mmCIF file of C-alpha atoms and ligand atoms in Angstrom:
data_model
loop_
_atom_site.group_PDB
_atom_site.id
_atom_site.type_symbol
_atom_site.label_atom_id
_atom_site.label_comp_id
_atom_site.label_asym_id
_atom_site.label_seq_id
_atom_site.Cartn_x
_atom_site.Cartn_y
_atom_site.Cartn_z
ATOM 1 C CA MET Q 113 -0.249 0.340 0.128
ATOM 2 C CA VAL Q 114 1.401 3.495 -0.821
ATOM 3 C CA THR Q 115 -0.261 6.537 0.710
ATOM 4 C CA LEU Q 116 0.780 9.943 -0.344
ATOM 5 C CA SER Q 117 -1.019 13.659 -0.020
ATOM 6 C CA VAL Q 118 -1.694 15.027 -4.089
ATOM 7 C CA ASN Q 119 -2.368 18.414 -3.493
ATOM 8 C CA GLY Q 120 -3.075 18.468 -0.491
ATOM 9 C CA ILE Q 121 -5.328 15.726 -0.340
ATOM 10 C CA GLU Q 122 -4.656 11.960 0.952
ATOM 11 C CA HIS Q 123 -4.707 9.234 -1.438
ATOM 12 C CA ARG Q 124 -3.680 5.243 -0.785
ATOM 13 C CA PHE Q 125 -3.165 3.551 -3.485
ATOM 14 C CA ASP Q 126 -2.695 -0.682 -4.063
ATOM 15 C CA GLY Q 127 -1.854 -1.058 -7.518
ATOM 16 C CA ASP Q 128 1.209 -2.019 -9.157
ATOM 17 C CA PRO Q 129 4.153 -0.908 -7.382
ATOM 18 C CA ASP Q 130 6.178 0.149 -10.701
ATOM 19 C CA MET Q 131 3.943 1.729 -12.350
ATOM 20 C CA PRO Q 132 5.126 5.477 -12.750
ATOM 21 C CA LEU Q 133 3.370 8.437 -10.945
ATOM 22 C CA LEU Q 134 2.657 10.319 -13.803
ATOM 23 C CA TRP Q 135 0.061 7.635 -14.698
ATOM 24 C CA TYR Q 136 -1.630 7.830 -11.838
ATOM 25 C CA LEU Q 137 -2.125 11.342 -11.224
ATOM 26 C CA ARG Q 138 -3.604 11.839 -15.571
ATOM 27 C CA ASP Q 139 -5.568 7.753 -14.882
ATOM 28 C CA GLU Q 140 -6.343 7.945 -11.569
ATOM 29 C CA LEU Q 141 -6.531 11.325 -10.117
ATOM 30 C CA GLY Q 142 -7.295 12.920 -13.323
ATOM 31 C CA LEU Q 143 -5.211 16.544 -13.098
ATOM 32 C CA THR Q 144 -4.112 15.787 -16.862
ATOM 33 C CA GLY Q 145 -2.124 19.138 -16.734
ATOM 34 C CA THR Q 146 0.943 17.286 -15.934
ATOM 35 C CA LYS Q 147 1.901 15.872 -19.580
ATOM 36 C CA PHE Q 148 3.134 12.585 -20.673
ATOM 37 C CA GLY Q 149 6.340 14.336 -23.465
ATOM 38 C CA CYS Q 150 9.340 11.582 -23.705
ATOM 39 C CA GLY Q 151 8.992 9.031 -21.350
ATOM 40 C CA VAL Q 152 12.596 8.326 -20.660
ATOM 41 C CA ALA Q 153 12.926 11.932 -18.160
ATOM 42 C CA GLN Q 154 14.381 13.974 -21.020
ATOM 43 C CA CYS Q 155 12.634 16.457 -22.232
ATOM 44 C CA GLY Q 156 10.858 17.681 -18.766
ATOM 45 C CA ALA Q 157 7.363 18.167 -19.452
ATOM 46 C CA CYS Q 158 5.571 15.797 -16.724
ATOM 47 C CA THR Q 159 8.048 17.543 -14.035
ATOM 48 C CA ILE Q 160 6.357 17.337 -10.225
ATOM 49 C CA HIS Q 161 7.306 18.082 -6.799
ATOM 50 C CA VAL Q 162 8.107 15.367 -4.766
ATOM 51 C CA ASP Q 163 8.758 17.024 -1.184
ATOM 52 C CA GLY Q 164 9.569 19.961 -2.766
ATOM 53 C CA GLN Q 165 11.689 19.452 -4.759
ATOM 54 C CA PRO Q 166 11.734 19.066 -9.218
ATOM 55 C CA ALA Q 167 10.603 15.043 -10.021
ATOM 56 C CA PHE Q 168 10.481 14.000 -13.599
ATOM 57 C CA SER Q 169 6.842 11.529 -12.864
ATOM 58 C CA CYS Q 170 6.934 9.799 -15.981
ATOM 59 C CA VAL Q 171 10.134 8.171 -14.324
ATOM 60 C CA THR Q 172 8.813 7.886 -10.403
ATOM 61 C CA PRO Q 173 7.137 4.860 -9.341
ATOM 62 C CA MET Q 174 4.404 4.993 -7.167
ATOM 63 C CA SER Q 175 7.183 2.801 -4.820
ATOM 64 C CA LEU Q 176 8.820 5.702 -4.445
ATOM 65 C CA VAL Q 177 6.669 8.082 -3.017
ATOM 66 C CA ASN Q 178 5.519 6.296 -0.399
ATOM 67 C CA GLY Q 179 4.327 8.615 2.584
ATOM 68 C CA THR Q 180 5.866 11.748 -0.044
ATOM 69 C CA LYS Q 181 3.655 14.939 -0.872
ATOM 70 C CA ILE Q 182 2.791 15.866 -4.585
ATOM 71 C CA THR Q 183 2.224 18.967 -6.038
ATOM 72 C CA THR Q 184 1.227 19.167 -9.438
ATOM 73 C CA ILE Q 185 0.398 22.400 -11.757
ATOM 74 C CA GLU Q 186 -3.077 22.137 -10.829
ATOM 75 C CA GLY Q 187 -1.966 22.506 -7.018
ATOM 76 C CA LEU Q 188 0.619 24.559 -7.251
ATOM 77 C CA ALA Q 189 -1.515 28.058 -6.018
ATOM 78 C CA ASN Q 190 -5.129 27.240 -5.211
ATOM 79 C CA ASP Q 191 -6.347 30.621 -7.009
ATOM 80 C CA GLY Q 192 -3.814 29.931 -10.315
ATOM 81 C CA ASN Q 193 -1.183 33.226 -9.165
ATOM 82 C CA HIS Q 194 1.813 31.997 -8.295
ATOM 83 C CA PRO Q 195 4.351 34.434 -8.902
ATOM 84 C CA VAL Q 196 5.715 32.611 -11.485
ATOM 85 C CA GLN Q 197 2.243 31.788 -12.678
ATOM 86 C CA VAL Q 198 1.285 35.743 -13.137
ATOM 87 C CA ALA Q 199 4.740 36.369 -14.303
ATOM 88 C CA TRP Q 200 4.260 33.535 -17.031
ATOM 89 C CA ARG Q 201 1.101 35.299 -18.351
ATOM 90 C CA GLU Q 202 1.726 38.562 -18.408
ATOM 91 C CA LEU Q 203 5.090 37.594 -20.166
ATOM 92 C CA ASN Q 204 2.738 35.518 -22.917
ATOM 93 C CA VAL Q 205 5.784 33.015 -22.562
ATOM 94 C CA ALA Q 206 3.046 29.684 -24.128
ATOM 95 C CA GLN Q 207 3.815 29.023 -27.388
ATOM 96 C CA CYS Q 208 1.165 26.099 -28.308
ATOM 97 C CA GLY Q 209 1.551 24.771 -24.710
ATOM 98 C CA TYR Q 210 2.863 21.237 -24.221
ATOM 99 C CA CYS Q 211 5.718 21.837 -21.971
ATOM 100 C CA GLN Q 212 4.738 24.438 -20.283
ATOM 101 C CA ALA Q 213 3.043 22.532 -17.027
ATOM 102 C CA GLY Q 214 6.638 21.370 -16.410
ATOM 103 C CA GLN Q 215 8.681 24.138 -17.479
ATOM 104 C CA ILE Q 216 5.720 26.559 -14.603
ATOM 105 C CA MET Q 217 6.737 23.859 -11.659
ATOM 106 C CA GLN Q 218 10.598 23.468 -12.843
ATOM 107 C CA ALA Q 219 10.919 27.166 -12.484
ATOM 108 C CA ALA Q 220 8.622 27.840 -9.104
ATOM 109 C CA ALA Q 221 10.745 24.655 -7.373
ATOM 110 C CA LEU Q 222 14.622 26.693 -8.750
ATOM 111 C CA LEU Q 223 12.696 30.341 -6.864
ATOM 112 C CA ALA Q 224 11.771 28.040 -4.386
ATOM 113 C CA ALA Q 225 15.447 26.957 -3.750
ATOM 114 C CA ILE Q 226 17.636 30.365 -5.419
ATOM 115 C CA PRO Q 227 14.880 33.504 -4.243
ATOM 116 C CA ASN Q 228 17.664 35.199 -7.010
ATOM 117 C CA PRO Q 229 19.111 33.393 -9.521
ATOM 118 C CA SER Q 230 21.289 34.214 -12.126
ATOM 119 C CA ASP Q 231 20.946 33.742 -15.772
ATOM 120 C CA GLN Q 232 23.401 30.674 -14.825
ATOM 121 C CA ASP Q 233 21.587 28.911 -12.041
ATOM 122 C CA ILE Q 234 17.912 29.616 -14.535
ATOM 123 C CA ASN Q 235 20.387 27.965 -18.163
ATOM 124 C CA GLY Q 236 21.670 24.998 -15.679
ATOM 125 C CA THR Q 237 18.372 24.218 -13.992
ATOM 126 C CA MET Q 238 15.803 24.696 -16.838
ATOM 127 C CA SER Q 239 18.130 23.008 -19.168
ATOM 128 C CA ALA Q 240 16.242 19.924 -17.854
ATOM 129 C CA ASN Q 241 13.227 20.986 -19.831
ATOM 130 C CA LEU Q 242 13.026 21.563 -23.388
ATOM 131 C CA CYS Q 243 10.433 23.048 -24.993
ATOM 132 C CA ARG Q 244 9.865 22.483 -28.994
ATOM 133 C CA CYS Q 245 8.923 25.633 -29.981
ATOM 134 C CA GLY Q 246 11.719 27.847 -28.676
ATOM 135 C CA THR Q 247 10.027 29.798 -25.735
ATOM 136 C CA TYR Q 248 13.315 29.919 -23.880
ATOM 137 C CA THR Q 249 13.869 33.544 -24.387
ATOM 138 C CA ARG Q 250 10.540 34.584 -22.547
ATOM 139 C CA ILE Q 251 10.473 31.692 -20.095
ATOM 140 C CA ARG Q 252 14.176 33.437 -18.404
ATOM 141 C CA ALA Q 253 12.560 36.794 -18.770
ATOM 142 C CA ALA Q 254 9.382 35.287 -16.325
ATOM 143 C CA ILE Q 255 11.669 33.598 -13.605
ATOM 144 C CA LYS Q 256 13.676 37.037 -13.556
ATOM 145 C CA GLN Q 257 9.640 39.037 -13.107
ATOM 146 C CA ALA Q 258 8.412 36.199 -10.604
ATOM 147 C CA ALA Q 259 11.997 36.470 -9.056
ATOM 148 C CA GLN Q 260 11.508 40.347 -8.779
ATOM 149 C CA SER Q 261 7.374 40.272 -7.821
ATOM 150 C CA GLN Q 262 8.786 37.156 -5.131
ATOM 151 C CA SER Q 263 11.463 39.695 -3.432
ATOM 152 C CA ALA Q 264 8.558 42.771 -3.962
ATOM 153 C CA GLY Q 265 6.236 40.654 -1.703
ATOM 154 C CA ARG Q 266 8.432 39.259 0.755
ATOM 155 C CA ARG Q 267 9.502 43.264 1.752
ATOM 156 C CA ALA Q 268 6.003 44.041 1.861
ATOM 157 C CA GLY Q 269 4.812 41.332 3.710
HETATM 158 FE FE1 FES H 138 5.158 24.757 -27.265
HETATM 159 FE FE2 FES H 138 7.380 24.754 -25.250
HETATM 160 S S1 FES H 138 5.717 25.601 -25.425
HETATM 161 S S2 FES H 138 6.661 22.686 -26.464
#
């Protein structure tokens, strides 16, 4: 039996422990914001957070997430207004959109770890997430904007 929290809701899973977490999220919980891209941890479309750390759900077996807290794009912010999501909308980052949930989850984890990332930090982390539409310039700008709005929020708070 695997027990896990997904976006703050507790779940119990007694199926195949080798099943990828991505299948569980999409097919069993209906959380289809997380995408299947390559299936071999090479593109980042399936990026989610496991206990706050980014992970590729396509290669994460259910057995590895027992007792963890999973966050998907649906649970990143209750109102869809995480600073990364706001910046993404303001800068119109998405093109086709397929990679974007994974990009946003990777970027949110980056900003949680490094509140004011350098270009090198951004490039190093975000290289795990591919965008076939080539939105990389807007992604980097949006991460910087989100970092600024997060630090402004901290000063105001
Ligand atoms: Fe199309 Fe990234 S926006 S793959």
